[in-house]
Every structure is written in structure tokens, then in C-alpha cells.
mmCIF file of C-alpha atoms in Angstrom:
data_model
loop_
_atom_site.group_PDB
_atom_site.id
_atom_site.type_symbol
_atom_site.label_atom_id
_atom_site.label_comp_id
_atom_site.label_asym_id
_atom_site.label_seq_id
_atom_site.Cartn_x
_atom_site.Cartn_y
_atom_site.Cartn_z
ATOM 1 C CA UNK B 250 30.367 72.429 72.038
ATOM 2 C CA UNK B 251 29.486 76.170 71.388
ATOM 3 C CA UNK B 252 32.655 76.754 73.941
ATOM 4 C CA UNK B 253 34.447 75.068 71.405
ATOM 5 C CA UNK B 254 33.343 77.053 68.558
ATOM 6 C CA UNK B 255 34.033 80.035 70.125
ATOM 7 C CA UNK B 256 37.632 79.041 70.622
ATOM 8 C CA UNK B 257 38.204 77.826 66.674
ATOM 9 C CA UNK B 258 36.748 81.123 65.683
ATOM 10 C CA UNK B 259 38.588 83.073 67.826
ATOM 11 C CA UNK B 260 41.636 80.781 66.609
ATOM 12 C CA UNK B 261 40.642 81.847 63.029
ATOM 13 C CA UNK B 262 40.590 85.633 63.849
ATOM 14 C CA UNK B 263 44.101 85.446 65.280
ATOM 15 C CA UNK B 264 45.117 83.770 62.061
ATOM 16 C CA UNK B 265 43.724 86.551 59.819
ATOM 17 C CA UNK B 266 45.231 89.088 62.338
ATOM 18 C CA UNK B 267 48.344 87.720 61.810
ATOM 19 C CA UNK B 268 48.307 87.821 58.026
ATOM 20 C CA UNK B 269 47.181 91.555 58.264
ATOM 21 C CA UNK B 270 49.781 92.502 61.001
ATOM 22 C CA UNK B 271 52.040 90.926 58.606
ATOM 23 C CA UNK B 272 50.849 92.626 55.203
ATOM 24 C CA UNK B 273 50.871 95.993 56.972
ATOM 25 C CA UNK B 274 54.487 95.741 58.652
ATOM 26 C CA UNK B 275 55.675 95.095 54.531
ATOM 27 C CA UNK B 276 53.790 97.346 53.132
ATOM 28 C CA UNK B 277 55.438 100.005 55.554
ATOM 29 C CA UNK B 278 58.637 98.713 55.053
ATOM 30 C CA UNK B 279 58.119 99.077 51.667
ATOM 31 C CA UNK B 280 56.892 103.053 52.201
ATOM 32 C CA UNK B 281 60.246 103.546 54.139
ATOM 33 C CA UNK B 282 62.809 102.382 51.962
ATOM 34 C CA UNK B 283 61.247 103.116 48.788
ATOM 35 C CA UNK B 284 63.624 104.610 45.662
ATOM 36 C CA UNK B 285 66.659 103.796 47.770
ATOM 37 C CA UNK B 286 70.062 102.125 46.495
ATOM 38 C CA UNK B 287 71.366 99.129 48.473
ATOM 39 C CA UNK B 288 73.916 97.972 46.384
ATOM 40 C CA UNK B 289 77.517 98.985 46.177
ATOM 41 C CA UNK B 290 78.077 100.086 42.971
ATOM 42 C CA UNK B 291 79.810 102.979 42.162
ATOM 43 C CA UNK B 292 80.072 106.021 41.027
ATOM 44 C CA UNK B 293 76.192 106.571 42.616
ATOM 45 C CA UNK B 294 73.836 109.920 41.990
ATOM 46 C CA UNK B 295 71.559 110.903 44.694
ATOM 47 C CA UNK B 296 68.781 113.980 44.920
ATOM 48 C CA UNK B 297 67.256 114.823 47.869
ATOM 49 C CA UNK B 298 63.461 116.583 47.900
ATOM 50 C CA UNK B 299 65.355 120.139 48.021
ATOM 51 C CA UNK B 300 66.871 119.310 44.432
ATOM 52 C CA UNK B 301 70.692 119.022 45.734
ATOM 53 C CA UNK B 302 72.508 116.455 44.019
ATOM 54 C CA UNK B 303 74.999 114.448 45.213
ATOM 55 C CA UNK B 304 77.240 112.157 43.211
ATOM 56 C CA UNK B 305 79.699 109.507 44.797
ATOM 57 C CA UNK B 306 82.039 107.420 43.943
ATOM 58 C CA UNK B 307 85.675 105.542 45.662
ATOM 59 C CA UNK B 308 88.460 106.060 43.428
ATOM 60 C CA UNK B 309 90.610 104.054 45.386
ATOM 61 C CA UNK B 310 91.922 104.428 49.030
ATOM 62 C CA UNK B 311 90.139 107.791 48.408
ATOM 63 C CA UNK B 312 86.551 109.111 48.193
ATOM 64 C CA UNK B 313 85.089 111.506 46.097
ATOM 65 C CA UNK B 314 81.997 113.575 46.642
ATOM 66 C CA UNK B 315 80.017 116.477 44.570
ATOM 67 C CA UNK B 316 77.285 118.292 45.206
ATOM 68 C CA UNK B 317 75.770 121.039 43.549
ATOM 69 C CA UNK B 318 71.828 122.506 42.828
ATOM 70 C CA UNK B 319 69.779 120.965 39.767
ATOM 71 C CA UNK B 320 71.542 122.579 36.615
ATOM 72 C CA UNK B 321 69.325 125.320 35.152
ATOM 73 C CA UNK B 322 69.968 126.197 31.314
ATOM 74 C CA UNK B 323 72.372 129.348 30.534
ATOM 75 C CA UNK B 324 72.421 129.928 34.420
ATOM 76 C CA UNK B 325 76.086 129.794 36.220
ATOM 77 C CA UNK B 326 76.344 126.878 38.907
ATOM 78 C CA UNK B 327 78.426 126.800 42.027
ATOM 79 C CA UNK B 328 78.693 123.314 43.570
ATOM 80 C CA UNK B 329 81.122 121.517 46.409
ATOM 81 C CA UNK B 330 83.379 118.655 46.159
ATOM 82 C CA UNK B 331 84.445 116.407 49.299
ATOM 83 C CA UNK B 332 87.495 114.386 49.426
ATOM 84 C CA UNK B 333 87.861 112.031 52.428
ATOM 85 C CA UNK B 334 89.612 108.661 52.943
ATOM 86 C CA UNK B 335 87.261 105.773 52.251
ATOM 87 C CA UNK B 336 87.711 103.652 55.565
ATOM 88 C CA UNK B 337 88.019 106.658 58.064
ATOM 89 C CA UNK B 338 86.164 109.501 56.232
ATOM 90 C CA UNK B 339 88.882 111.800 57.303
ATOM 91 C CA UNK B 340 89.365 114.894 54.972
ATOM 92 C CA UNK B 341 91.959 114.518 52.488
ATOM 93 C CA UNK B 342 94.245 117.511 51.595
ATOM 94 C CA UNK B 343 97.090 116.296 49.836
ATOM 95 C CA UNK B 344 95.080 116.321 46.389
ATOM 96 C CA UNK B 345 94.935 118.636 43.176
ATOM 97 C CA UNK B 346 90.887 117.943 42.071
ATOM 98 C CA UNK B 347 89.459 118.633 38.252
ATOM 99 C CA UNK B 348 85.908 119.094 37.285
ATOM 100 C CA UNK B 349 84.940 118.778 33.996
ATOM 101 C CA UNK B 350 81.607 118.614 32.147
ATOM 102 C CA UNK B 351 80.647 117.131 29.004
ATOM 103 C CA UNK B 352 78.000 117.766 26.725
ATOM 104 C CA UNK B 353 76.546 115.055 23.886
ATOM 105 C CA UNK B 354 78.333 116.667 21.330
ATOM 106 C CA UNK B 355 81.416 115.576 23.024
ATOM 107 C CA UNK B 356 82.285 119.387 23.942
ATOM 108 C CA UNK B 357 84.034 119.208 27.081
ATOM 109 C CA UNK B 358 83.917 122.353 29.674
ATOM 110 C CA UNK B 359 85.899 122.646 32.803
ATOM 111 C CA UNK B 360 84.804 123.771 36.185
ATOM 112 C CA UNK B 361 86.760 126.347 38.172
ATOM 113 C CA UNK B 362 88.287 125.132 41.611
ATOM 114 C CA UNK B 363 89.016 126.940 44.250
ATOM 115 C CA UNK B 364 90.492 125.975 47.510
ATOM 116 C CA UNK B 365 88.416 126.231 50.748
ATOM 117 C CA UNK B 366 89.845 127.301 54.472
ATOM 118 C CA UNK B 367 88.849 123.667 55.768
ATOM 119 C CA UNK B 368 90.938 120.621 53.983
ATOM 120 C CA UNK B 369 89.090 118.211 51.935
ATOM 121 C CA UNK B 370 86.490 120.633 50.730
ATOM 122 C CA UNK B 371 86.944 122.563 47.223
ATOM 123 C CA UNK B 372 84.421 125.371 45.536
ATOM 124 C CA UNK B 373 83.312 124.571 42.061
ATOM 125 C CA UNK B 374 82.152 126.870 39.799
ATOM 126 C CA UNK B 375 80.549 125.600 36.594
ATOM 127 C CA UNK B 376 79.280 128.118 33.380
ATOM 128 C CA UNK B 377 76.006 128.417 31.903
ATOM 129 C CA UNK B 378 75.469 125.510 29.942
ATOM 130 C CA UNK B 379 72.807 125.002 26.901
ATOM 131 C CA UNK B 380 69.577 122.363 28.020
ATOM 132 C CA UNK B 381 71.138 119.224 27.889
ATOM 133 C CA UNK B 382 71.905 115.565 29.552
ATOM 134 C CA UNK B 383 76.033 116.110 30.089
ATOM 135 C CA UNK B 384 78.604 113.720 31.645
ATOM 136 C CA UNK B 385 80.860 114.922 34.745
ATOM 137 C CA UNK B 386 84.281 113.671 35.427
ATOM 138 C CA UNK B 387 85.544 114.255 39.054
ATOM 139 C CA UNK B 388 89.785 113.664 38.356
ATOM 140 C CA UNK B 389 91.957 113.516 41.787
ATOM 141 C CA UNK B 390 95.659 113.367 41.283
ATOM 142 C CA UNK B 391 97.775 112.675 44.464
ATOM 143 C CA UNK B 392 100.968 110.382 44.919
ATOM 144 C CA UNK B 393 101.692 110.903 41.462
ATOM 145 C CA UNK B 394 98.599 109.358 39.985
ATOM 146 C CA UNK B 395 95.891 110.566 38.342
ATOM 147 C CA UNK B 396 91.879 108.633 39.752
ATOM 148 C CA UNK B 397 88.706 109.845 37.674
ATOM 149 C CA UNK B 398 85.223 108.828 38.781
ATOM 150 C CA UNK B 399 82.816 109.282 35.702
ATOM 151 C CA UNK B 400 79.035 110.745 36.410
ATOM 152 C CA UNK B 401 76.266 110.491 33.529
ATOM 153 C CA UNK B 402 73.421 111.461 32.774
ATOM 154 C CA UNK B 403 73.818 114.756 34.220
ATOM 155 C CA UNK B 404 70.702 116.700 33.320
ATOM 156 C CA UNK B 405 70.415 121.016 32.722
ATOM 157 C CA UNK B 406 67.138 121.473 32.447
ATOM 158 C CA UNK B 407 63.906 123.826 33.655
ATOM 159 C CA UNK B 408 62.818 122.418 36.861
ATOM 160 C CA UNK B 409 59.176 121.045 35.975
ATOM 161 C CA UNK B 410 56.181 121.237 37.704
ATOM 162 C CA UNK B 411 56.180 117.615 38.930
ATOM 163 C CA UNK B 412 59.507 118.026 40.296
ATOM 164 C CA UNK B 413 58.220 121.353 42.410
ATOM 165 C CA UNK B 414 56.102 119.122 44.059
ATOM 166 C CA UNK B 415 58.100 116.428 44.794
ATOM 167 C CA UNK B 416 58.666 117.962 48.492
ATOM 168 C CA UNK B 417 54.612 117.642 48.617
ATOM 169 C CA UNK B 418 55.159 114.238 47.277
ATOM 170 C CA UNK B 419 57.821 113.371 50.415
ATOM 171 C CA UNK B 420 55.158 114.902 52.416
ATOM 172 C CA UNK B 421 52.660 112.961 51.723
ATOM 173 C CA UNK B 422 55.052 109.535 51.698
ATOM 174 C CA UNK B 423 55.652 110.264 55.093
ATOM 175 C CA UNK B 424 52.195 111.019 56.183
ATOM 176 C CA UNK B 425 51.270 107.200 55.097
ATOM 177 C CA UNK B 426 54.162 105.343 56.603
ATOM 178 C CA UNK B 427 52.264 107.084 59.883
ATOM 179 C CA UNK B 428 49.197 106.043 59.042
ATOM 180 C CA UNK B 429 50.465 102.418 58.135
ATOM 181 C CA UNK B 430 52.224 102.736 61.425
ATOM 182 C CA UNK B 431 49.195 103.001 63.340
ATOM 183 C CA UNK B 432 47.537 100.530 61.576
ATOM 184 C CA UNK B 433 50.279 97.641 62.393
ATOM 185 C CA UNK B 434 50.688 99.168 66.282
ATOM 186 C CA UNK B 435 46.839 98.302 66.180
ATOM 187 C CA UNK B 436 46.785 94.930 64.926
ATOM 188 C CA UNK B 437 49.728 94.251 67.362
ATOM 189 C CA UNK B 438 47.026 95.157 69.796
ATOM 190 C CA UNK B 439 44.611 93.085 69.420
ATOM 191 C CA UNK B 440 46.442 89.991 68.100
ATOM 192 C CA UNK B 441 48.024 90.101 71.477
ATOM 193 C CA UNK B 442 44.974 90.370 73.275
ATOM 194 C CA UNK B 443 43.169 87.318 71.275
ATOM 195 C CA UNK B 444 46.460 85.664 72.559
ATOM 196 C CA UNK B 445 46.040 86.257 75.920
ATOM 197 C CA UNK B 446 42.117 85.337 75.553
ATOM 198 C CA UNK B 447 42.909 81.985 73.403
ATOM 199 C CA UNK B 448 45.256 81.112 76.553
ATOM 200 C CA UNK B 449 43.260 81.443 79.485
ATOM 201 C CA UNK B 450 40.540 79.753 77.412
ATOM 202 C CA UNK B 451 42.268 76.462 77.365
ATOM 203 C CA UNK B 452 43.408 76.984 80.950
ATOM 204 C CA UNK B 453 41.457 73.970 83.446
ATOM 205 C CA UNK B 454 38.864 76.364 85.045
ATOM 206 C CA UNK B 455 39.004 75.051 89.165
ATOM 207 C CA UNK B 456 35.390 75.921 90.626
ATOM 208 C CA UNK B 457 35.340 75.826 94.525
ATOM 209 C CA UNK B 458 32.141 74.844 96.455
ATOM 210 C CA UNK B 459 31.614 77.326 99.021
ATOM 211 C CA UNK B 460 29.634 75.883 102.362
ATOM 212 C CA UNK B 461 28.037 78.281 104.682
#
């Protein structure tokens, strides 16, 4: 009887290790892809912790890519834009680009291009602009036809303080999933081991009588 016992609450603790091995592996799932875009909808805006911003978007067979520093106010801005086929990602060089920024007012400023040595790749060069949320427009003509991809909410502002510390922030993000890491490599531990006990527990125990 208290063999028994010890087997339903050593059943019970691999129960509860199981729930916890199971909370920990979403809550680090949930550390590693959090703030990210799944979905396929385009055009998309991405910044990464070093403030570079990248917008996207498939105009077509095509794909068009710009990247450029967080806009500061009345401060000059040089930026890069990528056009590759969609499918293959190959650089596309048969295309005359067009940048050109927007404010709210509906004033509309255009971007200087200039070609690059390597195909595919074009310098932008956008003027001080006033503090302000602006729209982009990326326009590609090739093959006699003219594809725009359209990026809002484009913001010139003063980087803040919270945004400084947003490489602390990633920091720290990534310190955690470690830590939550550990946590679920431990649990995996010793719910394996209550396995292993659990099983040769119900295993017939064969006692031999030795004669001398």
C-alpha cells in the first residue's frame, strides 16, 4: 500500500512536470518570435535594434527593397534600394527606380538616384525634411510599365530615449529566452527521469533464493 502511494504521487509529479515543461517551452516560444510579421501582406516595414529600416514590398514579377537610417529632422538622408526578381532573388538591372516622399500636407519631395557598380542596387539620397510622419513611394518602370509600392507612416523624428535603449531592450529579450531555455532543458530532465523511475517501478521485481 505505501508502494502504491509512492507510485500515484510520483505519477502526479510527472503530471505537473509535464504542464510546466509545457508552459515554459510556450512561453519561450513566445520570447523568440515576439513583434514578428507572419503574414504575407505587402508592402511590409521592418527596424532592426540598430534603427535601419527596411521597407518591402512585390510589385509584380519584381521585388522592391529600401533601406535607409531613422529620419532625423532638417538632417540629409542617404538610403539603398534593392531590386531583385521575386522567385529567384536575382538582381534586376533592366529598371529606371523613383523615390519620392510625401509629407501630410500633401507636399511631395523626390529622392535623388544614383546608379551603383553592382546591378540591382541604387543610392538614394533624400533632403532634410521638417518633423513629420511622411509617405514613401518606391516607382519601378521596366517593359514599358510603370509598378509603385506605397510605404506610410514614415516617421522624421528625434530619436527618443526609449528607442536608445531598445538595443538594451534586445539584450535583455535574449538574456530570458536563455534563462527560459534552461529552465525547459531542466524540466526535460527530470520528467524523463520520473519516467524511467515510474517504469521500472511497475516492472515484476524476480528475487532469487541464494543456497550456500
Amino acid at each position: 500500500m505505501k508502494r502504491l502511494m509512492t507510485i500515484l504521487k510520483e505519477k502526479k509529479l510527472v503530471v505537473s512536470l509535464l504542464i510546466l515543461f509545457l508552459i515554459a517551452g510556450n512561453t519561450l516560444q513566445v520570447f523568440a518570435h515576439g513583434g514578428e510579421d507572419h503574414g504575407d501582406a505587402k508592402p511590409k516595414t521592418q527596424t532592426t535594434d540598430k534603427g535601419t529600416v527596411s521597407h518591402s514590398s512585390r510589385l509584380g514579377d519584381l521585388e522592391v527593397m529600401l533601406k535607409h537610417p531613422q529620419f532625423k529632422p532638417d538632417a540629409a538622408t542617404e538610403a539603398r534600394l534593392f531590386v531583385t526578381k521575386f522567385e529567384t532573388n536575382e538582381a534586376f538591372k533592366d529598371v529606371a527606380p523613383a523615390v519620392e516622399i510625401e509629407s501630410a500636407n500633401g507636399s511631395v519631395t523626390q529622392g535623388t538616384i544614383e546608379k551603383s557598380e553592382t546591378a540591382g542596387i541604387f543610392g538614394v539620397k533624400f533632403p532634410a525634411l521638417p518633423e513629420g510622419t511622411y509617405t514613401v513611394r518606391t516607382k519601378l518602370t521596366h517593359d514599358g510599365e510603370t509598378d509603385t509600392a506605397t510605404f506610410s507612416g514614415v516617421e522624421v523624428k528625434n530619436q527618443s530615449f526609449a528607442e536608445t535603449e531598445s538595443g538594451g531592450m534586445s539584450w535583455l529579450r535574449t538574456a530570458l529566452i536563455g534563462f527560459v531555455f534552461l529552465i525547459v532543458l531542466g524540466l526535460f530532465g527530470a520528467l524523463s527521469y520520473f519516467v524511467l523511475r515510474l517504469s521500472s517501478a511497475g516492472e515484476p521485481t524476480n528475487q532469487e533464493t541464494v543456497s550456500v
